[in-house]
Amino acid sequence: MSSEHVAHHSRAAGVDQGRASTAASDVSGSARDAGRSSRKPDSRTAVILSDADIRRTIDRIAHQILESIGDRPALLVGIPRRGVPLARRLAARMAQFSPGNYPVGALDITLYRDDLRGRPPRALAETDLPQTGVDGLVVVLVDDVLYSGRTIRAAMDALRDHGRPAAIRLAVLVDRGHRQLPIRADYVGKNIPTAFDDDVAVHLTEIDGFDAVTVERAA
Amino acid sequence: MTSLATGTGPATAPGSVGAALETVSAATNDGYADLPRHLLAASDLSREAAIAVLDTAERIDQAIAGREVRKLPTLRGRTVVNLFYEDSTRTRISFELAAKRLSADVINFSAKGSSVSKGESLKDTALTLQAMGADAVVIRHSASGAPHRLAGWVAGTVINAGDGTHEHPTQALLDAFTLRRHLLGGAVRDRVGNGLDARHVVIVGDILHSRVARSNVTLLHALGARVTLVAPPTLLPVGVDEWPCSVSYDLDAALAGADAAMMLRVQKERMDGAFFPTAREYTRGYGLDLRRRALIAPHGIVMHPGPMNRGMEIAPAVADGEGSVVTEQVANGVTVRMAVLYLLVSGEGADRV
């Protein structure tokens, strides 16, 4: 859990910028996007995790999840878009390390967002949870970037409407700090100290054609 | 998928909830930016915007499938007014349920027993609703064009739930949603992003008085489907030859190999003008019985917007038989109206035309 970088720039607007910056079509016309286009693309962009780093990180998180769930029935739930392929990769690695059945689901949180007002309509993404419900399962939420924490709060609200899991855990590839809610991750790939207006981008082969985590520093 | 190829264990493949999780493909449909401010007519929707509504309905269906709590918090604190100047229990209940499932507050305002029966004009009623802070007004009115006038008077979103013989866009959307589910394949990923290209839909009956037919022709055409209207000449509107569809008086020929037959209700309340000699003669020429049902393609479906006149436009054995999706249309109506309310009302105040 990242404690080395405490959020000093809590933003009244409460927009989950982490999601906004990783989903290209999510928010249009924000000041940040406008600013980005005028920047030189190479000077401030750094690769934080390479494809090999991501592979190792997923392996480590897979081991950690296996260790903590023990014999209890678990369900990996990816939050679209990039949480879903991450959850599938984790399940595949878990199956390799400890043969068993690790089901994967998807949970779209758009209808639970707290910032729908005053914005253009958003496309909904896929939801796919077991017909048998989530009661009694250890649900591991999987997302690419943990930022304000609002997405995770929405996901927990949504899960509550689906049933009563035995426990909810959170796995993220990147924790960039700046929480606006008292939420932390149980499994973190990498803590990346950022300024609140830096742009963290996770690229995954399934969606983007290559694996990398980059940070573009704000001007 | 490359990720699974690299990651799948040799002994045990990872389990998956669905048959196969669909690839989370980029939601690049720009129909979302193309959605209208109000939904007054099917022609307000471009092909992309219509597909955006249908896709959203699919996602909402996924989101509440098999849940104990069939309610979403999306429109919490919003007020939806059902303003019904014409009796329509089915449509009103469908809109009411859709709004309630999205956690909106719903006010039902029917003309009977209200200030309207005391002579209040539509405009004064609209201004009253405006003063009460309605975020959306769902209007059913016997006068064609009433929703359009209302949209000029209120700040909220106006949704046409049927105006005169003009339009009924949400019915067309739920029909398109039902068609897509049956004609495009069983998995959501086979349907999302797609229209109804090259599918053949036959609409039969009282085209003249039918706002359902009018909206369906417009929307199905936008989605790429081929539409044939079949009706007695007296029940075809003037200028129907300019609609984007073909017209026939021969039901048997039109049904041959069709993907869907949509039977319209013979609107007895509008039949003051003697449009056909007898009910039996209508049934013989334009009713869907078992013999005609067999002419439709094997995968084809039978639709009816309800309420049905059993034995008149549709035989009971057909209405209750295989491939009849009449009750499914009702269920889909709630889902599609949730999609419309979410898309047009949740971001209310957003900067769009």
mmCIF file of C-alpha atoms in Angstrom, chain A residues 17-136:
data_model
loop_
_atom_site.group_PDB
_atom_site.id
_atom_site.type_symbol
_atom_site.label_atom_id
_atom_site.label_comp_id
_atom_site.label_asym_id
_atom_site.label_seq_id
_atom_site.Cartn_x
_atom_site.Cartn_y
_atom_site.Cartn_z
ATOM 1 C CA GLN A 17 -8.870 11.233 -13.480
ATOM 2 C CA GLY A 18 -7.162 7.862 -13.424
ATOM 3 C CA ARG A 19 -9.942 6.316 -15.427
ATOM 4 C CA ALA A 20 -10.297 9.364 -17.565
ATOM 5 C CA SER A 21 -6.726 9.255 -18.643
ATOM 6 C CA THR A 22 -6.628 5.545 -19.371
ATOM 7 C CA ALA A 23 -9.827 5.390 -21.380
ATOM 8 C CA ALA A 24 -9.264 7.589 -24.354
ATOM 9 C CA SER A 25 -12.864 8.457 -25.091
ATOM 10 C CA ASP A 26 -13.889 8.824 -21.495
ATOM 11 C CA VAL A 27 -13.795 12.532 -20.985
ATOM 12 C CA SER A 28 -13.688 14.905 -23.856
ATOM 13 C CA GLY A 29 -12.452 18.423 -23.949
ATOM 14 C CA SER A 30 -10.879 18.571 -20.522
ATOM 15 C CA ALA A 31 -8.211 21.161 -19.971
ATOM 16 C CA ARG A 32 -5.667 18.407 -19.441
ATOM 17 C CA ASP A 33 -6.364 16.800 -22.773
ATOM 18 C CA ALA A 34 -6.146 20.128 -24.505
ATOM 19 C CA GLY A 35 -2.816 20.809 -22.819
ATOM 20 C CA ARG A 36 -1.437 17.418 -23.708
ATOM 21 C CA SER A 37 -1.691 17.847 -27.421
ATOM 22 C CA SER A 38 0.538 20.917 -27.337
ATOM 23 C CA ARG A 39 3.256 19.105 -25.394
ATOM 24 C CA LYS A 40 6.189 17.384 -26.921
ATOM 25 C CA PRO A 41 5.267 13.730 -26.627
ATOM 26 C CA ASP A 42 8.709 12.323 -25.864
ATOM 27 C CA SER A 43 10.221 14.737 -23.359
ATOM 28 C CA ARG A 44 8.024 14.063 -20.361
ATOM 29 C CA THR A 45 6.875 10.512 -21.003
ATOM 30 C CA ALA A 46 8.631 7.755 -19.080
ATOM 31 C CA VAL A 47 8.071 4.013 -19.250
ATOM 32 C CA ILE A 48 7.533 2.866 -15.672
ATOM 33 C CA LEU A 49 6.851 -0.797 -16.372
ATOM 34 C CA SER A 50 8.013 -2.703 -19.451
ATOM 35 C CA ASP A 51 6.235 -5.763 -20.813
ATOM 36 C CA ALA A 52 8.618 -8.028 -18.859
ATOM 37 C CA ASP A 53 7.976 -5.977 -15.696
ATOM 38 C CA ILE A 54 4.232 -6.368 -16.185
ATOM 39 C CA ARG A 55 4.621 -10.114 -16.642
ATOM 40 C CA ARG A 56 6.632 -10.451 -13.430
ATOM 41 C CA THR A 57 4.238 -8.185 -11.558
ATOM 42 C CA ILE A 58 1.214 -10.231 -12.575
ATOM 43 C CA ASP A 59 3.002 -13.414 -11.521
ATOM 44 C CA ARG A 60 3.721 -11.937 -8.100
ATOM 45 C CA ILE A 61 0.148 -10.743 -7.586
ATOM 46 C CA ALA A 62 -1.134 -14.166 -8.710
ATOM 47 C CA HIS A 63 1.003 -15.814 -6.024
ATOM 48 C CA GLN A 64 -0.187 -13.304 -3.415
ATOM 49 C CA ILE A 65 -3.835 -13.897 -4.252
ATOM 50 C CA LEU A 66 -3.374 -17.676 -4.114
ATOM 51 C CA GLU A 67 -1.700 -17.373 -0.749
ATOM 52 C CA SER A 68 -4.402 -15.228 0.779
ATOM 53 C CA ILE A 69 -7.517 -16.935 -0.573
ATOM 54 C CA GLY A 70 -6.382 -20.389 0.514
ATOM 55 C CA ASP A 71 -9.095 -22.960 -0.095
ATOM 56 C CA ARG A 72 -11.958 -20.491 -0.234
ATOM 57 C CA PRO A 73 -13.910 -20.143 -3.490
ATOM 58 C CA ALA A 74 -12.803 -16.999 -5.285
ATOM 59 C CA LEU A 75 -13.981 -14.906 -8.218
ATOM 60 C CA LEU A 76 -11.746 -12.460 -10.061
ATOM 61 C CA VAL A 77 -13.802 -9.508 -11.249
ATOM 62 C CA GLY A 78 -12.215 -7.171 -13.767
ATOM 63 C CA ILE A 79 -13.412 -3.591 -14.081
ATOM 64 C CA PRO A 80 -13.675 -2.649 -17.780
ATOM 65 C CA ARG A 81 -11.865 -1.874 -19.766
ATOM 66 C CA ARG A 82 -8.337 -2.872 -18.749
ATOM 67 C CA GLY A 83 -9.223 -4.598 -15.518
ATOM 68 C CA VAL A 84 -10.864 -7.389 -17.502
ATOM 69 C CA PRO A 85 -7.809 -8.621 -19.430
ATOM 70 C CA LEU A 86 -5.731 -8.192 -16.269
ATOM 71 C CA ALA A 87 -8.146 -10.432 -14.363
ATOM 72 C CA ARG A 88 -7.951 -13.042 -17.109
ATOM 73 C CA ARG A 89 -4.147 -12.974 -17.041
ATOM 74 C CA LEU A 90 -4.126 -13.326 -13.256
ATOM 75 C CA ALA A 91 -6.513 -16.298 -13.402
ATOM 76 C CA ALA A 92 -4.397 -17.976 -16.072
ATOM 77 C CA ARG A 93 -1.225 -17.588 -14.005
ATOM 78 C CA MET A 94 -2.973 -18.747 -10.837
ATOM 79 C CA ALA A 95 -4.117 -21.876 -12.675
ATOM 80 C CA GLN A 96 -0.534 -22.509 -13.686
ATOM 81 C CA PHE A 97 0.886 -22.065 -10.193
ATOM 82 C CA SER A 98 -1.853 -23.998 -8.421
ATOM 83 C CA PRO A 99 -4.109 -26.042 -10.690
ATOM 84 C CA GLY A 100 -7.731 -25.275 -10.046
ATOM 85 C CA ASN A 101 -10.680 -23.396 -11.365
ATOM 86 C CA TYR A 102 -10.437 -19.633 -11.056
ATOM 87 C CA PRO A 103 -13.503 -18.047 -12.630
ATOM 88 C CA VAL A 104 -13.274 -14.554 -14.100
ATOM 89 C CA GLY A 105 -16.053 -12.000 -14.336
ATOM 90 C CA ALA A 106 -16.502 -8.421 -15.450
ATOM 91 C CA LEU A 107 -18.293 -5.580 -13.694
ATOM 92 C CA ASP A 108 -19.093 -2.286 -15.382
ATOM 93 C CA ILE A 109 -19.470 0.499 -12.841
ATOM 94 C CA THR A 110 -20.701 3.305 -15.101
ATOM 95 C CA LEU A 111 -24.280 3.192 -13.813
ATOM 96 C CA TYR A 112 -22.905 3.586 -10.262
ATOM 97 C CA ARG A 113 -20.673 6.573 -10.944
ATOM 98 C CA ASP A 114 -21.111 9.705 -8.865
ATOM 99 C CA ASP A 115 -20.151 12.079 -11.669
ATOM 100 C CA LEU A 116 -22.699 11.358 -14.406
ATOM 101 C CA ARG A 117 -24.355 14.738 -14.083
ATOM 102 C CA GLY A 118 -23.493 17.468 -16.534
ATOM 103 C CA ARG A 119 -21.538 15.177 -18.835
ATOM 104 C CA PRO A 120 -22.194 13.687 -22.230
ATOM 105 C CA PRO A 121 -23.697 10.204 -22.171
ATOM 106 C CA ARG A 122 -21.205 7.412 -21.626
ATOM 107 C CA ALA A 123 -21.145 4.049 -23.315
ATOM 108 C CA LEU A 124 -21.649 1.155 -20.933
ATOM 109 C CA ALA A 125 -19.228 -1.745 -20.868
ATOM 110 C CA GLU A 126 -19.687 -5.429 -20.294
ATOM 111 C CA THR A 127 -20.938 -6.963 -17.060
ATOM 112 C CA ASP A 128 -20.594 -10.730 -16.665
ATOM 113 C CA LEU A 129 -21.054 -12.262 -13.239
ATOM 114 C CA PRO A 130 -22.030 -15.852 -12.372
ATOM 115 C CA GLN A 131 -25.712 -16.729 -12.665
ATOM 116 C CA THR A 132 -25.316 -18.274 -9.223
ATOM 117 C CA GLY A 133 -24.433 -14.893 -7.739
ATOM 118 C CA VAL A 134 -21.474 -13.798 -5.641
ATOM 119 C CA ASP A 135 -22.730 -14.903 -2.237
ATOM 120 C CA GLY A 136 -20.017 -16.483 -0.118
#
